[in-house]
mmCIF file of C-alpha atoms and ligand atoms in Angstrom:
data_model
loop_
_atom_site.group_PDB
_atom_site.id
_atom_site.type_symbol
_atom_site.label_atom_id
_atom_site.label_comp_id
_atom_site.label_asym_id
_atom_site.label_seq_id
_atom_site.Cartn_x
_atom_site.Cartn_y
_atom_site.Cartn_z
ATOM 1 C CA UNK A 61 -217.468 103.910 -51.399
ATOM 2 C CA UNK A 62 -214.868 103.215 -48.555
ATOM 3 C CA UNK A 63 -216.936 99.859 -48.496
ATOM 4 C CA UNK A 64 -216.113 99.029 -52.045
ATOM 5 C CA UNK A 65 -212.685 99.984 -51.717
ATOM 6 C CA UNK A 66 -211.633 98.280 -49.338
ATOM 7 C CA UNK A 67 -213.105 94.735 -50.303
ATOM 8 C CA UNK A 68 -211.278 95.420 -53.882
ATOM 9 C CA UNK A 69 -207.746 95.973 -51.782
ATOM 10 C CA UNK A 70 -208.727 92.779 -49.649
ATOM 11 C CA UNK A 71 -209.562 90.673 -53.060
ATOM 12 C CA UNK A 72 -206.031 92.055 -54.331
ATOM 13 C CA UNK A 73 -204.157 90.924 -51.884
ATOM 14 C CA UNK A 74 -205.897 87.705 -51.775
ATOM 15 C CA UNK A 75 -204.798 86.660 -54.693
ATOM 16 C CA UNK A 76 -200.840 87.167 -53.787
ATOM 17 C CA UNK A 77 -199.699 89.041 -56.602
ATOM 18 C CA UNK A 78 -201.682 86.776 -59.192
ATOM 19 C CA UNK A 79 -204.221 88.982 -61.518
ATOM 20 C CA UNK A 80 -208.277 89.361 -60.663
ATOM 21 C CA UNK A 81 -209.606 90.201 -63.702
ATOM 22 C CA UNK A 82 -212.461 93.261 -63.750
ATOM 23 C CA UNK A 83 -215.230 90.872 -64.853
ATOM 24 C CA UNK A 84 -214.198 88.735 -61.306
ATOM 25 C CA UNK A 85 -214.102 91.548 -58.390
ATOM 26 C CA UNK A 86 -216.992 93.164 -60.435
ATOM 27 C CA UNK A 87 -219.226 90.658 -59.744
ATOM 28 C CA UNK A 88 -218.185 89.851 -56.642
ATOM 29 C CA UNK A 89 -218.905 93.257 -55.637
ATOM 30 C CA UNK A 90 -222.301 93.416 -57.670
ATOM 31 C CA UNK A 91 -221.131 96.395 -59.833
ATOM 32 C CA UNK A 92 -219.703 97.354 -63.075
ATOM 33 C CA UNK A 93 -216.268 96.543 -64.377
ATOM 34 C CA UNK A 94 -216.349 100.569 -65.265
ATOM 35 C CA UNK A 95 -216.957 101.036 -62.094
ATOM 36 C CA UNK A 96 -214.326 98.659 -60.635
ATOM 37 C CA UNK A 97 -211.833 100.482 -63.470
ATOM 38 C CA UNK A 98 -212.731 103.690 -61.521
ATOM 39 C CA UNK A 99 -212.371 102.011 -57.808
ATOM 40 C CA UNK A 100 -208.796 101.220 -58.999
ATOM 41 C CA UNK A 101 -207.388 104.696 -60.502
ATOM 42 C CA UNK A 102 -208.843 106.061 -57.171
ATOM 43 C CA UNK A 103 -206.232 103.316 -55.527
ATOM 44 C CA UNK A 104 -203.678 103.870 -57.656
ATOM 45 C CA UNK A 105 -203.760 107.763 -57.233
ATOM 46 C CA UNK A 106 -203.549 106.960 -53.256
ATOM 47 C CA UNK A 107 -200.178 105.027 -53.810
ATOM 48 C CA UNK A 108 -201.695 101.332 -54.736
ATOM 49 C CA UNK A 109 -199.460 100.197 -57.067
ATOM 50 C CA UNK A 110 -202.109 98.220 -59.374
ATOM 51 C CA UNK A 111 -200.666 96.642 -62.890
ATOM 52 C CA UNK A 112 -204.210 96.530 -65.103
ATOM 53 C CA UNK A 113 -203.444 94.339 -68.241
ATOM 54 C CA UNK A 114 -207.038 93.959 -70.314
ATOM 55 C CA UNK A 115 -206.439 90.280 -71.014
ATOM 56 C CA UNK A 116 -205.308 89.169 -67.660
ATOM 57 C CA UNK A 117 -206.757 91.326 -64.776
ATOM 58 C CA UNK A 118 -205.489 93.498 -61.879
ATOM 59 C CA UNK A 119 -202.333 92.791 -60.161
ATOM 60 C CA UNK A 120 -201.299 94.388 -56.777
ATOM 61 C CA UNK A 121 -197.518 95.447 -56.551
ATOM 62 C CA UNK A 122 -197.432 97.467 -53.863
ATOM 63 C CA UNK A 123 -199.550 99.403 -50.884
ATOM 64 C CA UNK A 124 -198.529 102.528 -50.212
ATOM 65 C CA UNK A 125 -195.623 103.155 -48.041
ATOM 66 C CA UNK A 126 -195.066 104.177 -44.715
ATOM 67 C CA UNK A 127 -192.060 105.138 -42.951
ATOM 68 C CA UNK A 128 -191.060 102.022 -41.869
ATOM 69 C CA UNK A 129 -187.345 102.486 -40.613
ATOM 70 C CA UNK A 130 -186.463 99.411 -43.159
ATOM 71 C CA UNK A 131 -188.018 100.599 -45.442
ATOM 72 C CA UNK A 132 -186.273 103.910 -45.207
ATOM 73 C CA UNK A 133 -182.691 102.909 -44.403
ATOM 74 C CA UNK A 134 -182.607 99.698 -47.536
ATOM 75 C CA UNK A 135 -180.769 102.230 -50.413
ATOM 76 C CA UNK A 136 -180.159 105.086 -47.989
ATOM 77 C CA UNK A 137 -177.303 107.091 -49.037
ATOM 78 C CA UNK A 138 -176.266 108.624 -45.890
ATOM 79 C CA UNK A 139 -173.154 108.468 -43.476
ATOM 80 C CA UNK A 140 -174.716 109.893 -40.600
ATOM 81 C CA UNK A 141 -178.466 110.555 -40.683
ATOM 82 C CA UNK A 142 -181.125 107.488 -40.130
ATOM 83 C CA UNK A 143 -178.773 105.320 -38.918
ATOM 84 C CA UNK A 144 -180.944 104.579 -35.954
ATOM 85 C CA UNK A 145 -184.655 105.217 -36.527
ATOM 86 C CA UNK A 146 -187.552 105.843 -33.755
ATOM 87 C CA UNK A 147 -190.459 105.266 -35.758
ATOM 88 C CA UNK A 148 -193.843 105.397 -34.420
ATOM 89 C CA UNK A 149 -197.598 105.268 -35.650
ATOM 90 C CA UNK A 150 -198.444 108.183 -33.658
ATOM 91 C CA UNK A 151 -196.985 110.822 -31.301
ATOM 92 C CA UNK A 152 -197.796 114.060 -29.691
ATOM 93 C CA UNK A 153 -194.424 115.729 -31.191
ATOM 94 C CA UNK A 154 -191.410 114.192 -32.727
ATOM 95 C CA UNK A 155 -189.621 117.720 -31.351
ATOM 96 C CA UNK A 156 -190.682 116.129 -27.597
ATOM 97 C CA UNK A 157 -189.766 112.803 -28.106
ATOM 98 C CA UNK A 158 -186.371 113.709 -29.546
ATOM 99 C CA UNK A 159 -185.467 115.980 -27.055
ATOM 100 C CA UNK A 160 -186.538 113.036 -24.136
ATOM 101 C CA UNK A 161 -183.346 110.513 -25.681
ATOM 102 C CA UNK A 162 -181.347 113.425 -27.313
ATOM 103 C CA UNK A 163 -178.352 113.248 -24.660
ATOM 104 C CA UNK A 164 -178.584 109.607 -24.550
ATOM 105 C CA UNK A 165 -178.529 109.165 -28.694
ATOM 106 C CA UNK A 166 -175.944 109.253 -31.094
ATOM 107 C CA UNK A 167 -175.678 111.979 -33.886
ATOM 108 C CA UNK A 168 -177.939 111.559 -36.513
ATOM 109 C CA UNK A 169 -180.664 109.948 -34.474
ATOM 110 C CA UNK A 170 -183.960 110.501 -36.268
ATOM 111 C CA UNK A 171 -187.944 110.348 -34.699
ATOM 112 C CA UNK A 172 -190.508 109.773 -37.138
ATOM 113 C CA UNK A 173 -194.155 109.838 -36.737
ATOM 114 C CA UNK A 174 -196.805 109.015 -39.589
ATOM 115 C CA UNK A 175 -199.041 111.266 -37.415
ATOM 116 C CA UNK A 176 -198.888 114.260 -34.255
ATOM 117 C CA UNK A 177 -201.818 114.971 -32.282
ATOM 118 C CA UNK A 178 -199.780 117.906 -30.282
ATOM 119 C CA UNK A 179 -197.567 118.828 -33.562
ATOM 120 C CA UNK A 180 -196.035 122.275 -32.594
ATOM 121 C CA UNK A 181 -194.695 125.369 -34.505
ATOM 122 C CA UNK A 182 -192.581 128.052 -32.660
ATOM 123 C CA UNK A 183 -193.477 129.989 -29.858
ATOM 124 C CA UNK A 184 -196.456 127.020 -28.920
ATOM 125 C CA UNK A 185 -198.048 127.289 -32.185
ATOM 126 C CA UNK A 186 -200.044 124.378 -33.539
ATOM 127 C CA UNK A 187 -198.459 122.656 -36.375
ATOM 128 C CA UNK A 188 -201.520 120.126 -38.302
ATOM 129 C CA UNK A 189 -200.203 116.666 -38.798
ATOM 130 C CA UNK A 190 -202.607 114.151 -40.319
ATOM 131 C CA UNK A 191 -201.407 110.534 -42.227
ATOM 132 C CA UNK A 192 -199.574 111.168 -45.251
ATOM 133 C CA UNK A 193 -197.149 113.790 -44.692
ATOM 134 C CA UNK A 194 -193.126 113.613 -42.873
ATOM 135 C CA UNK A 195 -192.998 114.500 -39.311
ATOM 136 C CA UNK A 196 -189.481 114.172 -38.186
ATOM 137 C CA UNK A 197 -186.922 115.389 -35.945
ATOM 138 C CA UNK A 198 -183.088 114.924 -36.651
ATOM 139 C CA UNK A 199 -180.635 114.599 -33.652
ATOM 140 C CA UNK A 200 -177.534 116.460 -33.790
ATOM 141 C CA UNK A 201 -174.890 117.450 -31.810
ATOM 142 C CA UNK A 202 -172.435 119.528 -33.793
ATOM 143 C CA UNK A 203 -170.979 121.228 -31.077
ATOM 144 C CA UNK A 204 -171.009 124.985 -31.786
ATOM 145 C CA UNK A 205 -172.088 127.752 -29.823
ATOM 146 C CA UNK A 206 -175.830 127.873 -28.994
ATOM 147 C CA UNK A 207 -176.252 131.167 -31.082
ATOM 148 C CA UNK A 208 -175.167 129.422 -34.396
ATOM 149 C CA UNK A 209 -178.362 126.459 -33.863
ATOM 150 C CA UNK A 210 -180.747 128.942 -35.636
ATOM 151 C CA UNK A 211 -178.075 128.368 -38.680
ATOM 152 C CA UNK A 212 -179.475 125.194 -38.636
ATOM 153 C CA UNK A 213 -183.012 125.889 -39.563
ATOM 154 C CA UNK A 214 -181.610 127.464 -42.579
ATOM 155 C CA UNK A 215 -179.971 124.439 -43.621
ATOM 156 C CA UNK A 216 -182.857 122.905 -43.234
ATOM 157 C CA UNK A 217 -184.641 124.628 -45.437
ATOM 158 C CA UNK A 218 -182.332 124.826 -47.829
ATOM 159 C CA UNK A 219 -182.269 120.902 -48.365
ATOM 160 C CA UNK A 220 -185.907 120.549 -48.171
ATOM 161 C CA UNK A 221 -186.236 123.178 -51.015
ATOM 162 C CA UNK A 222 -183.450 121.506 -52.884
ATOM 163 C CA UNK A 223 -185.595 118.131 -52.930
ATOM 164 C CA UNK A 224 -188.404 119.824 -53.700
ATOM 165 C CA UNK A 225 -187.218 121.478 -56.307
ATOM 166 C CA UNK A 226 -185.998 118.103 -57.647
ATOM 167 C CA UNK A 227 -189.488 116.893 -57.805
ATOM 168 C CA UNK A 228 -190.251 119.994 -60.453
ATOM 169 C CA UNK A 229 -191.363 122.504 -58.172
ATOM 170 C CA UNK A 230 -190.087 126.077 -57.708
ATOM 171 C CA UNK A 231 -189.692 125.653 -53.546
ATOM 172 C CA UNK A 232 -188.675 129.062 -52.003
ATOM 173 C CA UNK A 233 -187.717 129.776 -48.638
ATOM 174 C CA UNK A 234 -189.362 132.380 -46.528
ATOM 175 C CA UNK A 235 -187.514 133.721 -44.122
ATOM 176 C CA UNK A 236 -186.954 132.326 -41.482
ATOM 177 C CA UNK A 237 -188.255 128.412 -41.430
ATOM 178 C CA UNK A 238 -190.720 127.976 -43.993
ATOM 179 C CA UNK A 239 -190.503 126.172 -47.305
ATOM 180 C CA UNK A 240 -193.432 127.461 -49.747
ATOM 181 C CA UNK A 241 -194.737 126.649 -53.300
ATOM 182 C CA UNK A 242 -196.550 129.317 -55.660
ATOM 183 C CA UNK A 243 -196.411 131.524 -52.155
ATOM 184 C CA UNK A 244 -198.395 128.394 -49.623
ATOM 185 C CA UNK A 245 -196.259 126.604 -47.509
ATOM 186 C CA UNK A 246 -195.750 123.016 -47.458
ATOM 187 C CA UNK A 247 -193.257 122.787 -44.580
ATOM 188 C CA UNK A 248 -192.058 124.063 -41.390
ATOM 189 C CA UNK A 249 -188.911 123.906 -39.277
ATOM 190 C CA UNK A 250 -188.624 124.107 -35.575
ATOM 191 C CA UNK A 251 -185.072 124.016 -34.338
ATOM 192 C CA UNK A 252 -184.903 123.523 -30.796
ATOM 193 C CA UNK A 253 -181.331 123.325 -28.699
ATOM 194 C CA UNK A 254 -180.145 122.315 -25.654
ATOM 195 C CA UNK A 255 -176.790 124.235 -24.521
ATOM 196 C CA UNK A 256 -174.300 124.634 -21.759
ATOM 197 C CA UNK A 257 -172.410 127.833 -21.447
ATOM 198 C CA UNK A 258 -170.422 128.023 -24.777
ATOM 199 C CA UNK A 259 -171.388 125.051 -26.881
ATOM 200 C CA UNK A 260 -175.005 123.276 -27.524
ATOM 201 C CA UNK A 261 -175.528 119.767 -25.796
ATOM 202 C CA UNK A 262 -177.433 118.430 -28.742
ATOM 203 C CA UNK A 263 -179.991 120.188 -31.272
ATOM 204 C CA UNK A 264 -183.213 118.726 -32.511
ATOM 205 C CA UNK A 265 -184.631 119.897 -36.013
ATOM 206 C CA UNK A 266 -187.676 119.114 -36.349
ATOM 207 C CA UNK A 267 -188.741 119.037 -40.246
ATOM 208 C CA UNK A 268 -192.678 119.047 -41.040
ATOM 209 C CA UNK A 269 -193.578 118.598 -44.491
ATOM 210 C CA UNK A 270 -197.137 118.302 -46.308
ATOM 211 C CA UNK A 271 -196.405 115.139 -48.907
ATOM 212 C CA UNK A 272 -199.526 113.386 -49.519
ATOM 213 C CA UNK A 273 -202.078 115.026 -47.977
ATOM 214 C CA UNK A 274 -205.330 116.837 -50.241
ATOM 215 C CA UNK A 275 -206.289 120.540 -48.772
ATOM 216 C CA UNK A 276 -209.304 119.050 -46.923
ATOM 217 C CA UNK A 277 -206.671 117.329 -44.115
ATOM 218 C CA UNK A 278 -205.636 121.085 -43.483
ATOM 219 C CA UNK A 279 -208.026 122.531 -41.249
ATOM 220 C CA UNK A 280 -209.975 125.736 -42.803
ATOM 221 C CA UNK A 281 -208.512 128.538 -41.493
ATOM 222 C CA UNK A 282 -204.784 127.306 -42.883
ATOM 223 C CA UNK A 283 -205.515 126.005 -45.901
ATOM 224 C CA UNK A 284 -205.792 129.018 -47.847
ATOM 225 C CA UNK A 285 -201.789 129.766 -47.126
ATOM 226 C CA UNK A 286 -200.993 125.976 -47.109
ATOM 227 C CA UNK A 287 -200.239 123.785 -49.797
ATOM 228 C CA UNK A 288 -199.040 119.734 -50.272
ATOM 229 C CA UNK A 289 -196.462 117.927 -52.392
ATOM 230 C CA UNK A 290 -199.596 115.725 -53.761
ATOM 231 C CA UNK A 291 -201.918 119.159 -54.553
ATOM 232 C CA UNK A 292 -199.215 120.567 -56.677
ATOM 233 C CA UNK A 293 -197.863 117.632 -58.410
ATOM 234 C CA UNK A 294 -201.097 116.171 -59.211
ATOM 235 C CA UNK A 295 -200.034 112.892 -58.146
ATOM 236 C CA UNK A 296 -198.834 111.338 -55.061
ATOM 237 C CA UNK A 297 -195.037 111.132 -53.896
ATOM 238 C CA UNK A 298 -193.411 108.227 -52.918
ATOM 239 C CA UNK A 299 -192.363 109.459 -49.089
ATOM 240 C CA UNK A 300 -190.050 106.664 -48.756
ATOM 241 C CA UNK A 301 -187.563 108.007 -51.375
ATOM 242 C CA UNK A 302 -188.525 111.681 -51.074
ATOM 243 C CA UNK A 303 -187.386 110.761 -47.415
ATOM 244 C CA UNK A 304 -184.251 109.268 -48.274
ATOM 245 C CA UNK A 305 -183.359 111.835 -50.968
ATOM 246 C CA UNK A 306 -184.119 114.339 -48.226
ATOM 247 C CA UNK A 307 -181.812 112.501 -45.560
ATOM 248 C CA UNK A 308 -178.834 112.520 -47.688
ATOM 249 C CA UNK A 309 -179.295 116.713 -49.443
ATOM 250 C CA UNK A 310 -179.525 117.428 -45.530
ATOM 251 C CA UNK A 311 -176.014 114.919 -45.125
ATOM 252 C CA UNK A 312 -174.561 116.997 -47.693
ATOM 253 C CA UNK A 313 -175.689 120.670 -46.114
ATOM 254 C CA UNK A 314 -174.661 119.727 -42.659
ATOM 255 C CA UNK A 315 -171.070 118.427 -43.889
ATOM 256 C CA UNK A 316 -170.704 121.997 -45.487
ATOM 257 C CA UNK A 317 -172.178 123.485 -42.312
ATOM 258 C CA UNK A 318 -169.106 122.163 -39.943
ATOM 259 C CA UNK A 319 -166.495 122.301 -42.604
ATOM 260 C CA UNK A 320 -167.053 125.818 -44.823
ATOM 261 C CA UNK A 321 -167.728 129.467 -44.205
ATOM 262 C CA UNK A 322 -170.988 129.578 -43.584
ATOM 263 C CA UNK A 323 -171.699 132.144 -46.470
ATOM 264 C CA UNK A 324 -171.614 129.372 -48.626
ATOM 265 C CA UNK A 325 -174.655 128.157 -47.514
ATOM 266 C CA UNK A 326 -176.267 131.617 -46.431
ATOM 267 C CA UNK A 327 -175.986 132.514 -50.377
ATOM 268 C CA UNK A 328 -177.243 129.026 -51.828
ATOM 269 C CA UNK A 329 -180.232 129.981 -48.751
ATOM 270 C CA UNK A 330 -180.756 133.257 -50.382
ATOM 271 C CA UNK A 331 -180.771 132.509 -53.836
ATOM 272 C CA UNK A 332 -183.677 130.399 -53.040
ATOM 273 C CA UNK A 333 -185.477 132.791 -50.882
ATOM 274 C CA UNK A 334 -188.326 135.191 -51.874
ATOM 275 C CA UNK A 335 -187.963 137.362 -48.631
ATOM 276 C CA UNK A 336 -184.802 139.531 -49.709
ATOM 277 C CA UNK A 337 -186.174 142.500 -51.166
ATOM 278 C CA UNK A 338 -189.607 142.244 -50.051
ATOM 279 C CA UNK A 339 -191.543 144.281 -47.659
ATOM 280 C CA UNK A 340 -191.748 142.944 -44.665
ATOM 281 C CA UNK A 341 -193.149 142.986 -41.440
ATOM 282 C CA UNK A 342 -191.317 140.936 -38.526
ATOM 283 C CA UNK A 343 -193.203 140.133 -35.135
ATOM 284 C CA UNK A 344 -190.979 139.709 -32.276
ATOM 285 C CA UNK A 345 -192.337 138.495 -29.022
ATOM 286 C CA UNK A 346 -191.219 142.180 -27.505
ATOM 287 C CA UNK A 347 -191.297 144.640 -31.180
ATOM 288 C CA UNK A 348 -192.882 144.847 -34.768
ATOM 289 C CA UNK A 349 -190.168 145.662 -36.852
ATOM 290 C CA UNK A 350 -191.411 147.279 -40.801
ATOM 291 C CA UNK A 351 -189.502 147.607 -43.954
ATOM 292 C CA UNK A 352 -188.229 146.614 -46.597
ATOM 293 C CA UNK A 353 -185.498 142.954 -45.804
ATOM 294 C CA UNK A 354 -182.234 144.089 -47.866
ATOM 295 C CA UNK A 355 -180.057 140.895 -46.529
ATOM 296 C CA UNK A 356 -178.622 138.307 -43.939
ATOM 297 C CA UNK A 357 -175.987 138.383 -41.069
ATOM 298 C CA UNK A 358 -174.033 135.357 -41.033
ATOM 299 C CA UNK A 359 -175.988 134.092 -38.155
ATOM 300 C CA UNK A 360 -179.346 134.378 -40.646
ATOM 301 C CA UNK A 361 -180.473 137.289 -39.306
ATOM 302 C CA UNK A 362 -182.897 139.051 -41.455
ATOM 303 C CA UNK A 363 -181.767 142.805 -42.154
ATOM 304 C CA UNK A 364 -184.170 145.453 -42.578
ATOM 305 C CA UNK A 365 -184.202 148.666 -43.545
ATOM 306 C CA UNK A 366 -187.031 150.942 -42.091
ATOM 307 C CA UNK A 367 -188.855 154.403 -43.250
ATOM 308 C CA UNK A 368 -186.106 156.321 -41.850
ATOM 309 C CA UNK A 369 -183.599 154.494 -43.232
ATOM 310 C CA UNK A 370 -181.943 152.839 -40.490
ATOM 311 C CA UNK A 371 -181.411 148.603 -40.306
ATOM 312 C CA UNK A 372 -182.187 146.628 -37.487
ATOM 313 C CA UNK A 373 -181.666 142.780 -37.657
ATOM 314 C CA UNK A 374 -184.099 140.309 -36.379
ATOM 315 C CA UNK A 375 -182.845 136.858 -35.231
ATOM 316 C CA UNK A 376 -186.274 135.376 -35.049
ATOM 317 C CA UNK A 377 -189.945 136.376 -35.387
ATOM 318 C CA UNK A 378 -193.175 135.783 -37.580
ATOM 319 C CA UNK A 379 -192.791 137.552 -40.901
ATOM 320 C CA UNK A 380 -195.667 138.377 -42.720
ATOM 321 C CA UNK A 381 -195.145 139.680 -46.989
ATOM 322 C CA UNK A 382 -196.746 143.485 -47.181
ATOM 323 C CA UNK A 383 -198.245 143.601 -50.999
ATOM 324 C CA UNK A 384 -199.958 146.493 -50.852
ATOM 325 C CA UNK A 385 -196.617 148.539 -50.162
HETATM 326 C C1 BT5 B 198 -193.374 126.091 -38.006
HETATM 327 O O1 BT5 B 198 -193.755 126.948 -37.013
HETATM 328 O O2 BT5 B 198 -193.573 126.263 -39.184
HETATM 329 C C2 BT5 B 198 -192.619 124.871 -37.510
HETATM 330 C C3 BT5 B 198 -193.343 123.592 -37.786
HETATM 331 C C4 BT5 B 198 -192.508 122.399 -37.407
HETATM 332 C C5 BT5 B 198 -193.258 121.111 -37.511
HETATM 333 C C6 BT5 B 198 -192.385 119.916 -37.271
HETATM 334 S S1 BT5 B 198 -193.195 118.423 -37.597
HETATM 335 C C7 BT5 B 198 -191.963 117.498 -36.828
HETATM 336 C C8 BT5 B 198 -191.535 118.290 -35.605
HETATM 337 N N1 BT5 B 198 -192.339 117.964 -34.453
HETATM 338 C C9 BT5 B 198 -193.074 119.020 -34.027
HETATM 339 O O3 BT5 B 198 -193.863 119.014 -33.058
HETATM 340 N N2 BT5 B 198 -192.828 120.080 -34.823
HETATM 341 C C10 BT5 B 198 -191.846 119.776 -35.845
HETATM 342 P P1 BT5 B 198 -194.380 128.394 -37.238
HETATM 343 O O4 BT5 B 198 -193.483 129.194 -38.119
HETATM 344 O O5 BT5 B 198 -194.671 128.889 -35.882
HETATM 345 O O6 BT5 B 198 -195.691 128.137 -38.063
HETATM 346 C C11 BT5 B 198 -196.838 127.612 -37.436
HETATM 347 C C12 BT5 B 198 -198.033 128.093 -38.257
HETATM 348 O O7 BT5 B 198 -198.084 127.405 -39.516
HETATM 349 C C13 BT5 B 198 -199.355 127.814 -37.591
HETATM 350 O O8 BT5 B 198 -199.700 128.841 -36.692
HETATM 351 C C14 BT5 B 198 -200.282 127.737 -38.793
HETATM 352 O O9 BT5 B 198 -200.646 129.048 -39.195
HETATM 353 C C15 BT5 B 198 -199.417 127.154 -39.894
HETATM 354 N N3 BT5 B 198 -199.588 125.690 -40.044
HETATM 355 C C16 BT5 B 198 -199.856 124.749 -39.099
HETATM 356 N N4 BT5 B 198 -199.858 123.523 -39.620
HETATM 357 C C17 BT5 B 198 -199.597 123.652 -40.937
HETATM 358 C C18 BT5 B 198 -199.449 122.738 -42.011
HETATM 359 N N5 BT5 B 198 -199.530 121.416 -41.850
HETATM 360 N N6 BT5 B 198 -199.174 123.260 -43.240
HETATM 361 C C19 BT5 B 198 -199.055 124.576 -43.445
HETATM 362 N N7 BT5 B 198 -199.173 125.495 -42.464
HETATM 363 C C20 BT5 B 198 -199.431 125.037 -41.215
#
C-alpha cells in the first residue's frame, strides 16, 4: 500500500502541476483506475491537495504542510508572537529548548517541533508527540511576579479552546491545563518560569496539541481519555492556519493579561470550563484534596468545598472528575 502511494505522490509531482489522468498512473502502477481513485482520497484525506477533473486527470496543488517558520509567519496576524521562529524536525522538548535561549531571546520567541521524543507533562510526566500534531513553546517575559505565571496556563487554554471552538467543536477546559473535546483531551499546557526575587526572568508555555494525528499514534493506555482535532472533525486541519489563528487568539489574551483585571479573563476561562461544579478530586504532590470545585481565586486557584464544608484552594495538582458521586 505505502508502495503504491508513494509512487502515485512521486508521478504527481512529476508532472509539475500538469494533470495524470487515472487511466496513466493506473497502468503505470499495474492496477485499476478504481483503485488509483481510492489511492488518491486516501491522499487527499492526509492533506494532499489533489484536483481530480474526469476529462483531464489528477493535479497536485499542494503536500501537506509542515511548520515551516515561512510558512507560518506569510499572513500572520500577530504583533508579538512568531516573530522569530526555532523550528526543528525533531526535539526532545520544545519546553527544554526554550528555556536553553529564553534569557537570550526576545518576547514572543517561539520553538516548534513537528515531533518530541522526551515530550514532557508536569511533574516529569510523559507527554506523546508523534508527526502531525503542534508542539510549541512561546517565550515571554511579561514581568510579573512569579506567582501570577500559573495565570498564564489559563490563558493558554483559554485561546486554544477559543480556536478550537472556531473549528466547530465544543473545547472545554479542565482545570487546570487541559483542553478536552466530548470529555478526551486533545491538548496540554506546561508553563514553566524562571524568576528572581519579585518578578519572573522569562516564562515558557509550552502548548501541546493533537491536530492530525488518528488514535493509533496515541499509545494504548492514553488513548481511551485522548482525542485529536482530525478524529473529531473527520477530516484533517490545516496546522499552518490553525497555528496562525492560534498565535494571534493567544496575542489577543496576553494583551488583556498585562492590561485588564485579570477577572476578565478568569470568567471568559470559566465559562468554558467543565470543572466548576463538578466533583473533584485534586492530587497534590504532599495532599489529596475531595469535593465538590465551587470557583477560582484570581491567581486560578481551584476552590473546593469538602464533606465538612470547609474550602481549601489548590494552586496546582492532577484533577481527576468523580461520576459516581
Ligand atoms: C500536560 O501535562 O498536559 C502538559 C503537556 C504539555 C506538552 C507540551 S508539547 C510542547 C511543550 N514541550 C514539552 O515537552 N511539553 C510541552 P499533564 O497534565 O501532566 O498531563 C500528562 C498526561 O497526559 C500523561 O501522563 C498522559 O496521561 C496524558 N498524555 C500524554 N500525552 C498525551 C497526548 N498526546 N494526548 C492526550 N493525553 C496525553
Amino acid at each position: 500500500m505505502g508502495d503504491k502511494r508513494s509512487q502515485i505522490i512521486k508521478a504527481l509531482k512529476e508532472a509539475k502541476g500538469s494533470p495524470v489522468s487515472g487511466e496513466e498512473l493506473g497502468s503505470r502502477l499495474g492496477i485499476s483506475r478504481t483503485m488509483i481513485w481510492k489511492y488518491i482520497k486516501s491522499l487527499q484525506a492526509d492533506g494532499y491537495e489533489i484536483d481530480s477533473s474526469p476529462k483531464r486527470g489528477y493535479i497536485l496543488k499542494s503536500v501537506p504542510q509542515l511548520l515551516y517558520p515561512e510558512e507560518i509567519q506569510m499572513g500572520l496576524k500577530t504583533t508579538l508572537l512568531g516573530k522569530k521562529i526555532h523550528y526543528f524536525e525533531e526535539l526532545s522538548s520544545t519546553n527544554s529548548t526554550a528555556k536553553e535561549i529564553a534569557l537570550s531571546e526576545e518576547e514572543g520567541a517561539l520553538v516548534i517541533a513537528e515531533m518530541q521524543k522526551g515530550g514532557r507533562g508536569r511533574l516529569g510526566r510523559e507527554w506523546v508527540s508523534p508527526q502531525g500534531g503542534i508542539w510549541m513553546s512561546i517565550i515571554l517575559k511579561p514581568g510579573v511576579p512569579l506567582t501570577h505565571a500559573s495565570r498564564l496556563t489559563l490563558v493558554a487554554g483559554l485561546a486554544v479552546a477559543n480556536v478550537i471552538r472556531d473549528l466547530g467543536l465544543d473545547a472545554r477546559i479542565k482545570w487546570p491545563n487541559d483542553v478536552r473535546v466530548m470529555g478526551r483531551k486533545v491538548c496540554g499546557i506546561l508553563t514553566e518560569a524562571k524568576a528572581e526575587v519579585d518578578r519572573v526572568d522569562y516564562v515558557i508555555v509550552g502548548i501541546g496539541i493533537n491536530v492530525n494525528m488518528d488514535l493509533k499514534d496515541i499509545p494504548e493506555p492514553l488513548r481511551e481519555g485522548s482525542t485529536t482535532l482530525k478524529v473529531e472533525l473527520g477530516r484533517h486541519v490545516r496546522r499552518v492556519r490553525f497555528l496562525q489563528d492560534l498565535l494571534f487568539e493567544f496575542e489577543q489574551q496576553y494583551i488583556n493579561f498585562k492590561t485588564q483585571p485579570f477577572s476578565q479573563i478568569l470568567n471568559d476561562w470559566m465559562a468554558l470550563s467543565d470543572t466548576i461544579g463538578r466533583e473533584v478530586k485534586v492530587t497534590t504532590p504532599s495532599r489529596i484534596i475531595e469535593g465538590k470545585a465551587v470557583g477560582m481565586t484570581s491567581d486560578g486557584a481551584l476552590v473546593i468545598k469538602k464533606s465538612d464544608n470547609t474550602k481549601e484552594e489548590v494552586i496546582a495538582g492532577r484533577c481527576v472528575y468523580e461520576y459516581s458521586k
